[in-house]
Amino acid sequence: MSPLVTLAGVRKSFGGVRALSDATLELYAGSITALIGENGAGKSTLVKILSGVHQPDGGEIRIAGEPVRMPRPDAARRLGIGVVHQECLVFDNLSVAENLFVNAWPASRGAVDWRSLRARAETLLRELDADFPVDVPASRLSIAQKHVVQIARALADDSRVLILDEPTASLSQRECVELFRIVRKLRDAGRALLFISHKFEEIYELADRYAVFRDGVSVSAGLLSEVRSDELIRLMVGRPVAQLFPKLETQIGEELLRVDGLGRSGEFEDVSLTLRRGEILGIYGLVGAGRTELARTLFGLQRADAGTMRLSAAAGAGCALVPEDRQTEGAVLPFSIAANIALPNLAALAPRGWCRSALETGLAREWMDRLAIRASGPEQAVHDLSGGNQQKVVIAKWLARKPAILILDEPTKGIDVGAKAAVHRVTSEFARAGNGVIMISSDLPEILGMSDRMLVMRRGRVRGEFSRSEATSEKLLKAASDA
Amino acid sequence: MTLVKLMRWESMLGLVLVAEVVLFSSLSPYFLNVDTLSDASFNFTERALIALPLALLIIAGEIDISVAAIIALASVTMGLGAAHGVGTPGLLGLGLATGLLAGCVNGALVTVGRVPSIVATIGTMTLFRGAAYAILGNRVLKEYPGSFAVFGQGYLAGPVSIELALFAVFALAFGLFLHRTRWGRAIYAIGANPVASRFAGLDVNRYKFALFALTGLFAGLAAVLLTSRLGSTRPSIAQGWELEVIGIVILGGVSVWGGKGTIMGVVLAALVFGLVTFGLGLMNIPGIVMSIFTGALLILVVAVPAWLQRR
Amino acid sequence: MKGLRDLSDAARRDLVLGGLTLAVFLAVTVAFPGFAAPRSLAGLLDDTAILILLALGQMLVILARGIDLSVAANLALCGMLAALVDRAFPGLGVAVAIGIASVAGAVLGAINGLLVWKLRLPPIVVTLGTLSIYGGVIYPLSGGAWVNENEMSPAFVAFTRAGFLGLSTLSWFAIVAAIAFVLGLRYLRVARALYAAGGNPEAAACSGIDPGRMQFLAYLACGAIAGLCGYLWVAKFAVAYTDIALGFELQVIAACLIGGVAIAGGSGTALGVVIGCLFIGIIRNSLPLVGISAFWQMFINGVVIIAAVLLSARNRAHVRTILESRAA
């Protein structure tokens, strides 16, 4: 059987950072292919190329043997490629029925034919055995139901190819079962499906083929029946030996932070943890496990509903958070490096209110040296820097405040290897100086290589705790993914 | 980079200002005269005084369309106070307090009520102006004590009016505050990226509330000056000023997207605006024609950089 | 039978506003039976017609995530243009006057739309600027002079006042426009695309709808309506001068906000806007009867706008759910 969709040697870079360097992928009609890879392996870039959001720098895409180009998202739609996005792209202000037919409204004599639209929507939803009415506005649906709406929209377009981008990340067990039933039905109807998930149990339950990506390259593909899950994990995390984590030996000291039974409605519950001087506490989990929400609560951006957290007197200088999204939460991009580093330190730099730019540039220079930030000078705007250097600026602005506890949320997401190593080195040095670090990451080698202790979160709860000596990738993945 | 660009913007405004002076002095022999210029200053000082805090508010990513309505409301309370025999210091306090209170209402709607500032202030603008009409109807209040005239008609020294002196002092104060203190830095950061500012530990809502209150307070001050200068209060007082004040701020190079702008630019824009009004007046060109000029300038100011960026 | 809960948010809002408006109307009528007399109602509609037309146009722009502050200036300029053309060529007839005013309005609207679409300028700044420009151009156009009734051709003035079934032509314009908008917004594909683009521009782009182009079309339509209203206004009051309709844009926007159009775009109904305008009209017409000075009108509008926007801000909370137990 020849594949319906073929990608060969597809490349894509963003501002010098390679997201995909050699992507090869085949999708077959009547088959579900699981796309497997760590965060940053290039999965989401691949999805965006297949849905016409990004243009590849090179390589070839063929559908049914014909080379195709998709300069805009609607071109992909017209070629029969439907996407169920992780962040739901539905129109909250429109009814469920209309959502399925946006820009393809059935019409008679120029007027939208609501009766036919409604009837067709009902047929489509019935085909999917969906249990919600077509007349309600989409804003009233749950996330799972919105996924179903996106699938139904793809069906309305008569898509031959359906991409499901981590559709289960924020679904409950029951909703997943429902979704899988629908997906199987589509497979049996002869459609080619690409299913992206971190959860091996799901992958084995649903898919029949697999493709593993690592660092923007496809490393393996084939039939799932011929490969075991530990082999997949090895393919997924296997790294070139050259990558080192400069973990420094530290003296674990007195307790800095104690959290008991912390909870926040709808986000996480019953989280207890301690953090000691010199310690790096890794928190592993999948996207949507509640880690980021926990970090924000620990930092004080939002209040907990339940439980207590206590900073010990030793943690006098408090807590700092390097957030997950450096572009929107971490840095003020149009500002200079000096202004960014000064921002959380304004009270210290200007105790009586008056700013002195010499102090600011001095502070910036000091931290640019210590973190090896590559820039033309402290006055360079942060949005002109590479991702890695931007992240270093965000870390610098907090370290300059001399906190006792540093919370890092996905500190090396999407940055190159060199910057990654620098971030790891700084983190290690900070811990060795007698401070505590909480490092949230979906990057297994990073968690395993850097942490003294690891917690695994799933669906808002801590599901496992491992010491450095007992932790393995398999154990962490298993605890994180219902397996 | 941004600094260089901004400096270029301000030097451009400076050039426009020089061109205006040259043009008007060649067209009218009365233009380059200390007394004439002193008179001219009344054309913009009140509006420019509101433009100062409004610039901070717009830099912080919000907007206040209700400033002119606040002037009307404050003027009405002063007029009523005067009718009940309140003295000049009391009237000053009444005007400022009304402005401050109105500003706090705006701030509360935006920060506590989480209403987008443009909608919130369209609402309060209708409310405040409506209150002025409701209270006053078609009456005119003009029983102000004689000493009240000092704010809007008095001179500090020689040709320097009290209004002009106030503007000079506050322009300097706002410039120092915005460009030299850490609170000013925080305002820029909040406008450029409110989320990152919150993550950096700034209490974004508190800043925004304070800036709305400050803008209200200065609208109250402008109400004192304008009422004192006119010597009377009608509910239609300062009608349409919101657009002129916002125009001055944007002409001064403050970005409506927030995060950019200088007090120097705003001051220059106020001077450009005031001189054009006055110069056209000297040449007997009505004010409405001048609005073509301000409107076009307003659009050019945002369109030219956007157009260049597209290339 | 549908319960209130099953209705869409928009329908429920229209229902509440409609009920409130009806309650005010009934209350006034009980106290002053004359208020519901056919003649009084016809007057009310005639009085509110231009507001209804302008608010329907403005609604399109707000649906597309824009705002048009220049409608009143557009109206004044096009009204003056129509009056001047009529003065110069009295024999041209009403159709030509309407055509000139509408086309001129559409051009002015298109300027707004192009600046917003092609240069991605903030709508508030663009229309603030064109508000000044359009308003300013009237002066050189007219030489600052008034065009009075005796300079206008009789047909020009008589058209809006002529009656049909007891209602003025002006009222019929509003009625036809209201019906056209209610039907058009539901049945025209371009209108549905407008809702989609305003509700979620990113998702609209993925579906092949250009949100900028939808903004342009909205400004174009809003401008054409404003131009038409220019003629209607000048003919109704039988005078054209520089300052007509000064500040009227805010009443128009107020009517939209009261009518439940969300400033964030994508949400609002023509029916709601019409009811919002009628609400304003009823208040305005009943104030003198109740013995409250007409000067309270604006204040009441302000209270209603703030109540409306505060309520809609309350409904905007989104909570992301992670926990299994609560999500199920």
GROMACS .gro file of C-alpha atoms in nm, chain C residues 8-225:
model
  218
  802SER     CA    1  -2.811   3.169   2.342
  803ASP     CA    2  -2.652   3.435   2.560
  804ALA     CA    3  -2.733   3.694   2.294
  805ALA     CA    4  -3.100   3.601   2.278
  806ARG     CA    5  -3.126   3.607   2.655
  807ARG     CA    6  -2.966   3.951   2.668
  808ASP     CA    7  -3.203   4.082   2.402
  809LEU     CA    8  -3.494   3.941   2.596
  810VAL     CA    9  -3.387   4.107   2.921
  811LEU     CA   10  -3.322   4.440   2.752
  812GLY     CA   11  -3.650   4.413   2.560
  813GLY     CA   12  -3.835   4.341   2.883
  814LEU     CA   13  -3.671   4.635   3.056
  815THR     CA   14  -3.753   4.866   2.766
  816LEU     CA   15  -4.112   4.745   2.757
  817ALA     CA   16  -4.140   4.793   3.135
  818VAL     CA   17  -4.020   5.153   3.107
  819PHE     CA   18  -4.259   5.207   2.818
  820LEU     CA   19  -4.556   5.060   3.009
  821ALA     CA   20  -4.475   5.251   3.325
  822VAL     CA   21  -4.473   5.580   3.134
  823THR     CA   22  -4.789   5.484   2.949
  824VAL     CA   23  -4.975   5.400   3.270
  825ALA     CA   24  -4.892   5.742   3.410
  826PHE     CA   25  -4.941   5.925   3.081
  827PRO     CA   26  -5.173   5.734   2.846
  828GLY     CA   27  -5.102   5.986   2.574
  829PHE     CA   28  -4.751   5.846   2.544
  830ALA     CA   29  -4.881   5.536   2.366
  831ALA     CA   30  -5.095   5.734   2.123
  832PRO     CA   31  -5.013   5.651   1.759
  833ARG     CA   32  -4.900   6.005   1.689
  834SER     CA   33  -4.666   6.005   1.987
  835LEU     CA   34  -4.521   5.668   1.891
  836ALA     CA   35  -4.469   5.781   1.533
  837GLY     CA   36  -4.285   6.084   1.667
  838LEU     CA   37  -4.069   5.864   1.887
  839LEU     CA   38  -3.970   5.648   1.592
  840ASP     CA   39  -3.902   5.949   1.371
  841ASP     CA   40  -3.686   6.086   1.648
  842THR     CA   41  -3.488   5.764   1.692
  843ALA     CA   42  -3.459   5.662   1.326
  844ILE     CA   43  -3.119   5.816   1.254
  845LEU     CA   44  -2.977   5.677   1.578
  846ILE     CA   45  -3.099   5.330   1.478
  847LEU     CA   46  -2.940   5.354   1.134
  848LEU     CA   47  -2.606   5.477   1.266
  849ALA     CA   48  -2.598   5.225   1.551
  850LEU     CA   49  -2.660   4.937   1.309
  851GLY     CA   50  -2.364   5.053   1.101
  852GLN     CA   51  -2.147   5.103   1.406
  853MET     CA   52  -2.239   4.754   1.525
  854LEU     CA   53  -2.076   4.602   1.215
  855VAL     CA   54  -1.750   4.779   1.296
  856ILE     CA   55  -1.756   4.677   1.662
  857LEU     CA   56  -1.839   4.317   1.567
  858ALA     CA   57  -1.516   4.318   1.363
  859ARG     CA   58  -1.319   4.437   1.669
  860GLY     CA   59  -1.300   4.798   1.554
  861ILE     CA   60  -1.467   5.121   1.656
  862ASP     CA   61  -1.570   5.416   1.441
  863LEU     CA   62  -1.553   5.751   1.616
  864SER     CA   63  -1.581   5.935   1.284
  865VAL     CA   64  -1.947   5.853   1.204
  866ALA     CA   65  -2.087   6.186   1.318
  867ALA     CA   66  -1.821   6.383   1.128
  868ASN     CA   67  -1.882   6.165   0.823
  869LEU     CA   68  -2.254   6.236   0.857
  870ALA     CA   69  -2.198   6.612   0.884
  871LEU     CA   70  -1.963   6.620   0.583
  872CYS     CA   71  -2.187   6.410   0.358
  873GLY     CA   72  -2.494   6.603   0.469
  874MET     CA   73  -2.324   6.929   0.378
  875LEU     CA   74  -2.213   6.785   0.045
  876ALA     CA   75  -2.569   6.676  -0.037
  877ALA     CA   76  -2.705   7.017   0.062
  878LEU     CA   77  -2.446   7.202  -0.146
  879VAL     CA   78  -2.510   6.987  -0.451
  880ASP     CA   79  -2.881   7.043  -0.409
  881ARG     CA   80  -2.830   7.418  -0.380
  882ALA     CA   81  -2.616   7.426  -0.695
  883PHE     CA   82  -2.833   7.190  -0.901
  884PRO     CA   83  -3.183   7.203  -0.751
  885GLY     CA   84  -3.339   6.987  -1.021
  886LEU     CA   85  -3.136   6.670  -0.960
  887GLY     CA   86  -3.384   6.507  -0.729
  888VAL     CA   87  -3.371   6.318  -0.405
  889ALA     CA   88  -3.231   5.993  -0.547
  890VAL     CA   89  -2.917   6.173  -0.660
  891ALA     CA   90  -2.879   6.343  -0.323
  892ILE     CA   91  -2.908   6.009  -0.146
  893GLY     CA   92  -2.665   5.854  -0.392
  894ILE     CA   93  -2.406   6.128  -0.351
  895ALA     CA   94  -2.429   6.121   0.028
  896SER     CA   95  -2.406   5.742   0.050
  897VAL     CA   96  -2.117   5.709  -0.193
  898ALA     CA   97  -1.925   5.990  -0.027
  899GLY     CA   98  -1.986   5.824   0.310
  900ALA     CA   99  -1.868   5.491   0.174
  901VAL     CA  100  -1.546   5.653   0.051
  902LEU     CA  101  -1.483   5.809   0.392
  903GLY     CA  102  -1.556   5.474   0.557
  904ALA     CA  103  -1.322   5.299   0.314
  905ILE     CA  104  -1.041   5.536   0.415
  906ASN     CA  105  -1.086   5.429   0.776
  907GLY     CA  106  -1.105   5.067   0.671
  908LEU     CA  107  -0.794   5.075   0.454
  909LEU     CA  108  -0.586   5.237   0.728
  910VAL     CA  109  -0.700   4.973   0.977
  911TRP     CA  110  -0.669   4.681   0.736
  912LYS     CA  111  -0.358   4.756   0.535
  913LEU     CA  112  -0.148   4.940   0.792
  914ARG     CA  113  -0.295   4.765   1.097
  915LEU     CA  114  -0.334   5.095   1.278
  916PRO     CA  115  -0.536   5.104   1.600
  917PRO     CA  116  -0.900   5.178   1.506
  918ILE     CA  117  -0.940   5.432   1.784
  919VAL     CA  118  -0.651   5.647   1.661
  920VAL     CA  119  -0.747   5.621   1.296
  921THR     CA  120  -1.107   5.725   1.353
  922LEU     CA  121  -1.010   5.991   1.606
  923GLY     CA  122  -0.793   6.139   1.332
  924THR     CA  123  -1.052   6.112   1.057
  925LEU     CA  124  -1.311   6.254   1.295
  926SER     CA  125  -1.103   6.573   1.306
  927ILE     CA  126  -1.032   6.570   0.934
  928TYR     CA  127  -1.383   6.498   0.809
  929GLY     CA  128  -1.526   6.754   1.049
  930GLY     CA  129  -1.264   7.008   0.947
  931VAL     CA  130  -1.316   6.967   0.572
  932ILE     CA  131  -1.676   7.088   0.603
  933TYR     CA  132  -1.559   7.442   0.665
  934PRO     CA  133  -1.360   7.500   0.346
  935LEU     CA  134  -1.628   7.307   0.157
  936SER     CA  135  -1.908   7.534   0.270
  937GLY     CA  136  -1.705   7.846   0.330
  938GLY     CA  137  -1.831   7.834   0.686
  939ALA     CA  138  -2.180   7.929   0.576
  940TRP     CA  139  -2.510   7.765   0.660
  941VAL     CA  140  -2.733   7.612   0.399
  942ASN     CA  141  -3.086   7.704   0.507
  943GLU     CA  142  -3.422   7.562   0.418
  944ASN     CA  143  -3.499   7.837   0.168
  945GLU     CA  144  -3.185   7.746  -0.027
  946MET     CA  145  -3.281   7.379  -0.051
  947SER     CA  146  -3.511   7.245  -0.318
  948PRO     CA  147  -3.858   7.159  -0.184
  949ALA     CA  148  -3.831   6.792  -0.282
  950PHE     CA  149  -3.501   6.764  -0.095
  951VAL     CA  150  -3.662   6.869   0.230
  952ALA     CA  151  -4.005   6.714   0.181
  953PHE     CA  152  -3.878   6.362   0.123
  954THR     CA  153  -3.803   6.265   0.484
  955ARG     CA  154  -4.119   6.422   0.616
  956ALA     CA  155  -4.355   6.258   0.371
  957GLY     CA  156  -4.568   5.996   0.538
  958PHE     CA  157  -4.677   5.647   0.453
  959LEU     CA  158  -4.916   5.455   0.679
  960GLY     CA  159  -4.876   5.727   0.938
  961LEU     CA  160  -4.499   5.697   0.961
  962SER     CA  161  -4.243   5.933   0.810
  963THR     CA  162  -4.006   5.821   0.535
  964LEU     CA  163  -3.729   5.855   0.789
  965SER     CA  164  -3.902   5.601   1.013
  966TRP     CA  165  -3.945   5.366   0.718
  967PHE     CA  166  -3.572   5.387   0.647
  968ALA     CA  167  -3.505   5.270   1.003
  969ILE     CA  168  -3.766   4.994   0.987
  970VAL     CA  169  -3.637   4.862   0.655
  971ALA     CA  170  -3.277   4.882   0.777
  972ALA     CA  171  -3.363   4.700   1.100
  973ILE     CA  172  -3.533   4.417   0.912
  974ALA     CA  173  -3.255   4.403   0.655
  975PHE     CA  174  -2.993   4.382   0.932
  976VAL     CA  175  -3.177   4.117   1.130
  977LEU     CA  176  -3.215   3.902   0.819
  978GLY     CA  177  -2.883   3.994   0.657
  979LEU     CA  178  -2.674   3.921   0.964
  980ARG     CA  179  -2.836   3.581   0.985
  981TYR     CA  180  -2.849   3.478   0.623
  982LEU     CA  181  -2.562   3.649   0.440
  983ARG     CA  182  -2.243   3.451   0.428
  984VAL     CA  183  -2.033   3.765   0.448
  985ALA     CA  184  -2.213   3.860   0.770
  986ARG     CA  185  -2.147   3.519   0.924
  987ALA     CA  186  -1.783   3.560   0.824
  988LEU     CA  187  -1.788   3.894   1.005
  989TYR     CA  188  -1.906   3.726   1.326
  990ALA     CA  189  -1.644   3.454   1.287
  991ALA     CA  190  -1.361   3.703   1.225
  992GLY     CA  191  -1.462   3.917   1.521
  993GLY     CA  192  -1.506   3.621   1.753
  994ASN     CA  193  -1.174   3.452   1.684
  995PRO     CA  194  -0.956   3.617   1.418
  996GLU     CA  195  -0.691   3.346   1.440
  997ALA     CA  196  -0.937   3.064   1.382
  998ALA     CA  197  -1.105   3.269   1.109
  999ALA     CA  198  -0.774   3.305   0.926
 1000CYS     CA  199  -0.732   2.927   0.948
 1001SER     CA  200  -1.071   2.893   0.780
 1002GLY     CA  201  -0.972   3.123   0.496
 1003ILE     CA  202  -1.140   3.441   0.618
 1004ASP     CA  203  -0.922   3.751   0.621
 1005PRO     CA  204  -1.014   3.935   0.945
 1006GLY     CA  205  -0.863   4.262   0.815
 1007ARG     CA  206  -1.077   4.249   0.505
 1008MET     CA  207  -1.385   4.195   0.719
 1009GLN     CA  208  -1.291   4.507   0.917
 1010PHE     CA  209  -1.257   4.699   0.592
 1011LEU     CA  210  -1.601   4.589   0.474
 1012ALA     CA  211  -1.752   4.682   0.810
 1013TYR     CA  212  -1.602   5.033   0.793
 1014LEU     CA  213  -1.720   5.065   0.433
 1015ALA     CA  214  -2.078   4.976   0.524
 1016CYS     CA  215  -2.073   5.193   0.836
 1017GLY     CA  216  -1.943   5.486   0.631
 1018ALA     CA  217  -2.211   5.443   0.362
 1019ILE     CA  218  -2.481   5.442   0.628
   0.00000   0.00000   0.00000
